[in-house]
Short mmCIF file of C-alpha atoms in Angstrom, two decimals:
data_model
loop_
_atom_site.label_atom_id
_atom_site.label_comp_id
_atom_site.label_asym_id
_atom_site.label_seq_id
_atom_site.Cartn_x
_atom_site.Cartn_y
_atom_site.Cartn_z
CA UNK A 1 2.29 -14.66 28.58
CA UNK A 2 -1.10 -14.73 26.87
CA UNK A 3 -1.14 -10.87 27.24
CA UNK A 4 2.13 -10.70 24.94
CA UNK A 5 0.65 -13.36 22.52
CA UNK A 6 -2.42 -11.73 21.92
CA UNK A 7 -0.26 -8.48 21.22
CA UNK A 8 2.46 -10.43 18.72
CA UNK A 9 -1.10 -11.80 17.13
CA UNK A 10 -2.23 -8.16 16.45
CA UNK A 11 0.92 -6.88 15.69
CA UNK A 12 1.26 -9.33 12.58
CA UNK A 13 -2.05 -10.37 12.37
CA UNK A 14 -1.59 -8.04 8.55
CA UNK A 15 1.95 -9.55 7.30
CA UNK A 16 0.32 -12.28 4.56
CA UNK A 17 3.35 -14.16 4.13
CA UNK A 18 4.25 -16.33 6.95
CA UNK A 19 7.90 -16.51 7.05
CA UNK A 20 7.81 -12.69 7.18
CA UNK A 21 5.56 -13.07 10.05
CA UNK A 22 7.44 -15.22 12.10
CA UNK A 23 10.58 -12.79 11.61
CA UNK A 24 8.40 -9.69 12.79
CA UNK A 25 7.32 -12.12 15.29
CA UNK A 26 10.73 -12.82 16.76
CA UNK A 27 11.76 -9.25 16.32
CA UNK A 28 8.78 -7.69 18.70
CA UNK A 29 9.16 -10.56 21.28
CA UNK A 30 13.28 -9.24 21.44
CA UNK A 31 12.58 -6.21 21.87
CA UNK A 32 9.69 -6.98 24.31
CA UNK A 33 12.04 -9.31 26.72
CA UNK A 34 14.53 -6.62 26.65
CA UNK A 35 12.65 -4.28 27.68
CA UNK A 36 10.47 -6.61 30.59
CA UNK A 37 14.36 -7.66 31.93
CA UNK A 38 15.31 -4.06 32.36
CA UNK A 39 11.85 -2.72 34.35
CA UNK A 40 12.26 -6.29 36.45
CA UNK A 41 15.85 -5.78 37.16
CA UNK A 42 14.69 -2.09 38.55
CA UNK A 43 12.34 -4.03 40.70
CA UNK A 44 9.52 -4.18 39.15
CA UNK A 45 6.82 -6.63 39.65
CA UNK A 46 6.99 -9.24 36.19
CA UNK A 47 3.10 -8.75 35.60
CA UNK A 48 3.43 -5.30 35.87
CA UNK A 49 6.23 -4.70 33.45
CA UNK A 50 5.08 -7.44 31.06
CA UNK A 51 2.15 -4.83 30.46
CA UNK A 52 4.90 -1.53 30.92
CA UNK A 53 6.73 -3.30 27.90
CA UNK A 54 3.25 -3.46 25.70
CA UNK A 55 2.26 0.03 26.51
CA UNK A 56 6.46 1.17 25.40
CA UNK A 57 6.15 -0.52 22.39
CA UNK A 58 3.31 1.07 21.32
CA UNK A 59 -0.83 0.10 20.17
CA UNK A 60 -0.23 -2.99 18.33
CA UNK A 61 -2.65 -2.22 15.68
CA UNK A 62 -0.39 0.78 14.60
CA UNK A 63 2.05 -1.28 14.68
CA UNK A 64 0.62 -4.11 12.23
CA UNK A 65 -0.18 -1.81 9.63
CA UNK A 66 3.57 -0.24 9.53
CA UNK A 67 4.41 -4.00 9.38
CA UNK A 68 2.20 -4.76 6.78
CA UNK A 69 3.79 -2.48 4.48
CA UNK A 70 6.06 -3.28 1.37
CA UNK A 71 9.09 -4.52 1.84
CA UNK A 72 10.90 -1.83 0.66
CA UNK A 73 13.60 -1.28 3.27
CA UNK A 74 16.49 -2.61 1.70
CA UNK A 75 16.17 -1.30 -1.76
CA UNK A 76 17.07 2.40 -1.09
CA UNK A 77 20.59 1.17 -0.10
CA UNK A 78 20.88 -1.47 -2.65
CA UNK A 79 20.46 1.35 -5.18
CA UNK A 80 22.83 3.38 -3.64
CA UNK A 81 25.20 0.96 -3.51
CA UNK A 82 25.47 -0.33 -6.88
CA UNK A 83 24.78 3.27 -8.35
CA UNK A 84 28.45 3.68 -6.06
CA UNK A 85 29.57 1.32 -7.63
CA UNK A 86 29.18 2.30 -11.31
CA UNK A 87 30.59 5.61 -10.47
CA UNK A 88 33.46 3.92 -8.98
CA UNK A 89 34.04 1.56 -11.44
CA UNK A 90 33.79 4.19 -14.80
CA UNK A 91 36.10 6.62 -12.37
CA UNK A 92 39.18 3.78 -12.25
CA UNK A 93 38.41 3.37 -16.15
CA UNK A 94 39.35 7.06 -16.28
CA UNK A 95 42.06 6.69 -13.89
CA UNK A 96 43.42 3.88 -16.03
CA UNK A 97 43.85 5.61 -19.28
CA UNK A 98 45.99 8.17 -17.51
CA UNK A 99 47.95 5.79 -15.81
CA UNK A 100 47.87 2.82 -18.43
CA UNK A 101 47.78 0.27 -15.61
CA UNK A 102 45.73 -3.02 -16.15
CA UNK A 103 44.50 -3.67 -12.87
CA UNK A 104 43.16 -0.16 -12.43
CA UNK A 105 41.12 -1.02 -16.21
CA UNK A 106 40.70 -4.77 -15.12
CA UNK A 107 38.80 -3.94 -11.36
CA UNK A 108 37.01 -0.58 -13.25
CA UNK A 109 35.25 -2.85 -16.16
CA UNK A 110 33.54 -5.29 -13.40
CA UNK A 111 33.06 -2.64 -10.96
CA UNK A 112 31.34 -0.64 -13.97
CA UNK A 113 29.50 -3.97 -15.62
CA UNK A 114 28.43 -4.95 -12.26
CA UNK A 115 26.86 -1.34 -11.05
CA UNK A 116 25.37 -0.71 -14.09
CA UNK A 117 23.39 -4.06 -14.29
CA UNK A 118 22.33 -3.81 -10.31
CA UNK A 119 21.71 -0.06 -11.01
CA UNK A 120 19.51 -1.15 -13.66
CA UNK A 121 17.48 -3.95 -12.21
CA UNK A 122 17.04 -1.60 -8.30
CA UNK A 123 15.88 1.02 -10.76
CA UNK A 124 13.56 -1.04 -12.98
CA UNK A 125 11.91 -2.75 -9.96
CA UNK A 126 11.59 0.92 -7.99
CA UNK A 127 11.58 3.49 -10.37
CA UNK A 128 11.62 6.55 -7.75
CA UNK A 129 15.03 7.43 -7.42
CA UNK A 130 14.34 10.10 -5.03
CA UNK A 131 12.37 7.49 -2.70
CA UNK A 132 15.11 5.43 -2.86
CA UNK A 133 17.45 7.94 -1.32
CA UNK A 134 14.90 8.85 1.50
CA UNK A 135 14.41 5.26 2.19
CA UNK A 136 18.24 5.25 2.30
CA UNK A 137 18.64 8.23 4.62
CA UNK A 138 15.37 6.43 6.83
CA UNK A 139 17.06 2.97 7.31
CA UNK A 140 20.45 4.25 8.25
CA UNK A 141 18.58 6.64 11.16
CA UNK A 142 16.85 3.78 11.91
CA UNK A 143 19.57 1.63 12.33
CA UNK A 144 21.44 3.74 14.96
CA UNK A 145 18.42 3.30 17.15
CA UNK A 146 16.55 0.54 17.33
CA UNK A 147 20.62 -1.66 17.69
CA UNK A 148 21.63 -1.65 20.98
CA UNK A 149 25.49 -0.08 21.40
CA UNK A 150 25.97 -3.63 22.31
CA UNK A 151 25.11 -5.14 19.51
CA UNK A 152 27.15 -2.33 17.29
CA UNK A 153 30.41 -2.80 19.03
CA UNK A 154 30.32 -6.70 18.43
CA UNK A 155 29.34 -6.35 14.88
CA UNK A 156 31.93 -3.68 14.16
CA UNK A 157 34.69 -6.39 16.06
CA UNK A 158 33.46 -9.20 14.33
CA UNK A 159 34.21 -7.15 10.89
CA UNK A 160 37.39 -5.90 11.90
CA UNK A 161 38.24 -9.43 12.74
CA UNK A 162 37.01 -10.86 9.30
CA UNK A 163 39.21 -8.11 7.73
CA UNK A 164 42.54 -9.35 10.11
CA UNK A 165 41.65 -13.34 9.17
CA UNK A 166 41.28 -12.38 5.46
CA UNK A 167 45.06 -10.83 5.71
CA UNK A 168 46.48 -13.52 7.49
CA UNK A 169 45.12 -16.10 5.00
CA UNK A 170 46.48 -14.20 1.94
CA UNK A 171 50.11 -14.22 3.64
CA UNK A 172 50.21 -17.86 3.95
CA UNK A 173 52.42 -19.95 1.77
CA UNK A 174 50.51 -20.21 -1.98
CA UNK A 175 53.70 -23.31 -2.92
CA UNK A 176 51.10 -25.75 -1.97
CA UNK A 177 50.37 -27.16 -4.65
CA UNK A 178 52.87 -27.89 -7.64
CA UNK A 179 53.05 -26.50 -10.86
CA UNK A 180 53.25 -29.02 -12.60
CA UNK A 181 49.86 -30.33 -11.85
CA UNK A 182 47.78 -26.82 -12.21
CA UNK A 183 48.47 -23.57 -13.23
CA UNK A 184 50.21 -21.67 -10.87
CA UNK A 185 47.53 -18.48 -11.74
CA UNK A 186 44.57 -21.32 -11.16
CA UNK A 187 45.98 -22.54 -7.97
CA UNK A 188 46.42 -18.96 -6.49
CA UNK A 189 43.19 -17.41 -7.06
CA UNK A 190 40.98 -20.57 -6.48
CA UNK A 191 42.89 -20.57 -2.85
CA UNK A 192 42.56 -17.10 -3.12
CA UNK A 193 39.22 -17.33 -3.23
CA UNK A 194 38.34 -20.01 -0.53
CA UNK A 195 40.68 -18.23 1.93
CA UNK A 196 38.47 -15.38 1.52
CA UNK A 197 35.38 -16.54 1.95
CA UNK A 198 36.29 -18.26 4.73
CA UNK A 199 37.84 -15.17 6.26
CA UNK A 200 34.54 -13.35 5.39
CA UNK A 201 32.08 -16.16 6.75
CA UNK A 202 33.85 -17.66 9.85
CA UNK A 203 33.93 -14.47 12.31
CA UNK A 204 30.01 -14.10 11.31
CA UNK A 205 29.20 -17.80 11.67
CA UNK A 206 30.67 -18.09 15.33
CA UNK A 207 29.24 -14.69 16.45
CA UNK A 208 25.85 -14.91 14.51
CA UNK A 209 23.97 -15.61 17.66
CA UNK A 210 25.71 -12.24 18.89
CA UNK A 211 25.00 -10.01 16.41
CA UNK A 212 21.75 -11.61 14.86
CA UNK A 213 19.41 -8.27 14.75
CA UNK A 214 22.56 -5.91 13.20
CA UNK A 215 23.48 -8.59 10.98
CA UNK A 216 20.06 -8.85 9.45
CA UNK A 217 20.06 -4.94 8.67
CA UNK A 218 21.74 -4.21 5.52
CA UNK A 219 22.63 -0.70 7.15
CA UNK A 220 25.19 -2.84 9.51
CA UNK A 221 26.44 -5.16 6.54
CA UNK A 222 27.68 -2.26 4.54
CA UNK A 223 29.37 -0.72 8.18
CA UNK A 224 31.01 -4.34 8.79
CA UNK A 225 32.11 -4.57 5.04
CA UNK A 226 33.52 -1.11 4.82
CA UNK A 227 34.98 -2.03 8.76
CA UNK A 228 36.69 -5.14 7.08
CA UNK A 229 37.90 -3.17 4.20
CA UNK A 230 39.67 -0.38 6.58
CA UNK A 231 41.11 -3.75 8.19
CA UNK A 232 42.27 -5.34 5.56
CA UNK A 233 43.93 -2.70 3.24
CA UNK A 234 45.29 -1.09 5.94
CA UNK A 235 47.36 -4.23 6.75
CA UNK A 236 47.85 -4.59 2.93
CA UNK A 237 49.83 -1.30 2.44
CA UNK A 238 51.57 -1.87 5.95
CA UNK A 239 53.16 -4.70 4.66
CA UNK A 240 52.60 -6.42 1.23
CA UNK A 241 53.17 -9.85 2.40
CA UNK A 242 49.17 -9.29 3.55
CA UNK A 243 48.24 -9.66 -0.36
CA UNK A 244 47.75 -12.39 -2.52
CA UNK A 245 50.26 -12.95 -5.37
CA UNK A 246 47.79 -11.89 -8.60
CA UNK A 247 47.08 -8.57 -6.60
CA UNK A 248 50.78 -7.55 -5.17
CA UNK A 249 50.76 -4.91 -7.31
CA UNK A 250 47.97 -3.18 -7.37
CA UNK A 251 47.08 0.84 -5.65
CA UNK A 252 45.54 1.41 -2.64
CA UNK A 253 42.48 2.87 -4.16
CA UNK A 254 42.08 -0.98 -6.26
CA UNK A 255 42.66 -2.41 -2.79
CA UNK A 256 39.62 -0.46 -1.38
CA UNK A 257 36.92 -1.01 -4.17
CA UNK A 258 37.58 -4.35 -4.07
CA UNK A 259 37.55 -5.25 -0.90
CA UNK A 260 34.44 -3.43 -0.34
CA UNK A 261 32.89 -5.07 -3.15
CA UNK A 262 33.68 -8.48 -1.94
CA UNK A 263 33.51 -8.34 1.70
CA UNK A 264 29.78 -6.62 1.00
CA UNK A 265 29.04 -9.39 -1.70
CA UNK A 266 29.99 -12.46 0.74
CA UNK A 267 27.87 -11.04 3.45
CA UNK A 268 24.62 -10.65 1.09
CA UNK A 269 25.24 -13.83 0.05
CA UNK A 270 26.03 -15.15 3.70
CA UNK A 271 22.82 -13.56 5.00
CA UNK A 272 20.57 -15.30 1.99
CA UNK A 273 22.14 -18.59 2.83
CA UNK A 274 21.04 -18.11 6.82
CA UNK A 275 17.99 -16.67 5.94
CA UNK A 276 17.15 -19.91 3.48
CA UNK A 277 18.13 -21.98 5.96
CA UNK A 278 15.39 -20.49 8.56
CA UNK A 279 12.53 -20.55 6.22
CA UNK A 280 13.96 -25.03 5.06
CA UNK A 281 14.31 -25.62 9.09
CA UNK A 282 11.04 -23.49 10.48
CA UNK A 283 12.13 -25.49 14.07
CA UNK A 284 14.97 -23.18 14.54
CA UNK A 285 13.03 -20.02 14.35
CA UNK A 286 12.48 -17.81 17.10
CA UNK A 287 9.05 -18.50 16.79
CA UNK A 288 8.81 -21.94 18.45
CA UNK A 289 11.07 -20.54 21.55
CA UNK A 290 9.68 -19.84 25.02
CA UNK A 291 9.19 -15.34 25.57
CA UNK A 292 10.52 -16.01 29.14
#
């Protein structure tokens, strides 16, 4: 035990900022335990591999100063993502003066509104496009390594399964309320709304404990949103019942942008709220738990 303290110490004995520490913290000691359960389940004395698991991990002092880098991990995809998303969104606005629909020139001006203002603010805080794309291409390598094939398949169930509970909440009776108290148009979208986010939130919440390392990787929210959006307008052209009634008539394509859009919005946001709530409740953090 004092062997892998001593090495968690120099690991992040760099990271300034404390919360981040305790997160790197938690991270090394995972990996650590994983590693000491597999060389003791071969049979291997527990002193032994505790100092085999060190050694695989690699000279902690290396380590800390990769650690103690800027935290730049996340905006290569954010960049990509909402420079996807302005290309999207002007490409329906093109779409929709061919086609004259509304909800092709309704879902284009936010999509295009709402890329160009995140492409804007990625770009103005991390002005090297072309280092955004590497860090990009470096994140989602990195993600299909250091998550275990365990950890993929439950995060890719648990986003097929918020896709299947956000379709089965849109075909639920919207006559709830009557008319004559709100506007029909206000009553479906605002239960719209909360059906979806708690489609989009419940799966996560019950499996969080699951799933916690892929679910803190943006590379694995943007696989789970795009998973739920497969879901979900899949079921939506299978049958229309699967849509709520201010969208029943909109393409496939609409369907698509959308969904990706919100399903990847609600699990940023998700992900801030969990992280805010470790840094307010420091008691919960991996850091106060027992290694063994």
């Amino acid at each position: 035990m004092g062997e892998w303290e001593e090495y968690l110490r120099l690991a992040t004995v760099d990271i300034a900022n404390k919360y981040h520490r305790r997160r790197a913290q938690a991270k090394i000691r995972q990996q650590m335990l994983s590693i000491w359960s597999e060389l003791t389940q071969d049979g291997l004395n527990p002193d032994v591999a505790m100092a085999q698991a060190a050694d695989i991990l690699g000279d902690p002092h290396v380590l800390a100063a990769k650690l103690a880098a800027p935290l730049r991990q996340q905006r290569g995809w954010l960049w990509l993502v909402s420079f996807s998303q302005l290309l999207a969104g002007l490409g329906l606005l093109v779409v929709s003066f061919r086609t004259a629909s509304l909800a092709d020139m309704a879902v284009g001006r936010v999509l295009t509104l709402w890329g160009f203002a995140l492409t804007g603010f990625n770009s103005y805080h991390y002005k090297e496009l072309w280092v955004n794309l590497k860090i990009a291409l470096r994140n989602w390598r990195l993600s299909l390594t250091w998550v275990s094939w365990e950890q993929r398949a439950r995060t890719i169930a648990v986003a097929a399964m918020s896709g299947l509970l956000s379709a089965l909440l849109c075909a639920l009776p919207w006559q709830i309320i009557p008319n004559t108290i709100f506007h029909p148009m206000a009553v479906s979208d605002l239960l719209g709304v909360t059906s979806f986010f708690i489609a989009a939130w419940g799966p996560y919440h019950l499996f969080r404990r699951h799933i916690r390392m892929a679910f803190r990787d943006i590379t694995w929210q943007i696989w789970a949103a795009m998973t739920s959006t497969m879901v979900y307008t899949f079921l939506v052209v299978w049958n229309g019942r699967f849509a709520p009634p201010p969208f029943f008539n909109w393409q496939p394509e609409v369907f698509i942008l959308g969904s990706f859009v919100s399903f990847f919005s609600a699990l940023r946001l998700y992900s801030f709220l969990l992280a805010l709530k470790q840094r307010i409740e420091p008691w919960n953090d991996d850091e106060f738990r027992p290694a063994v």
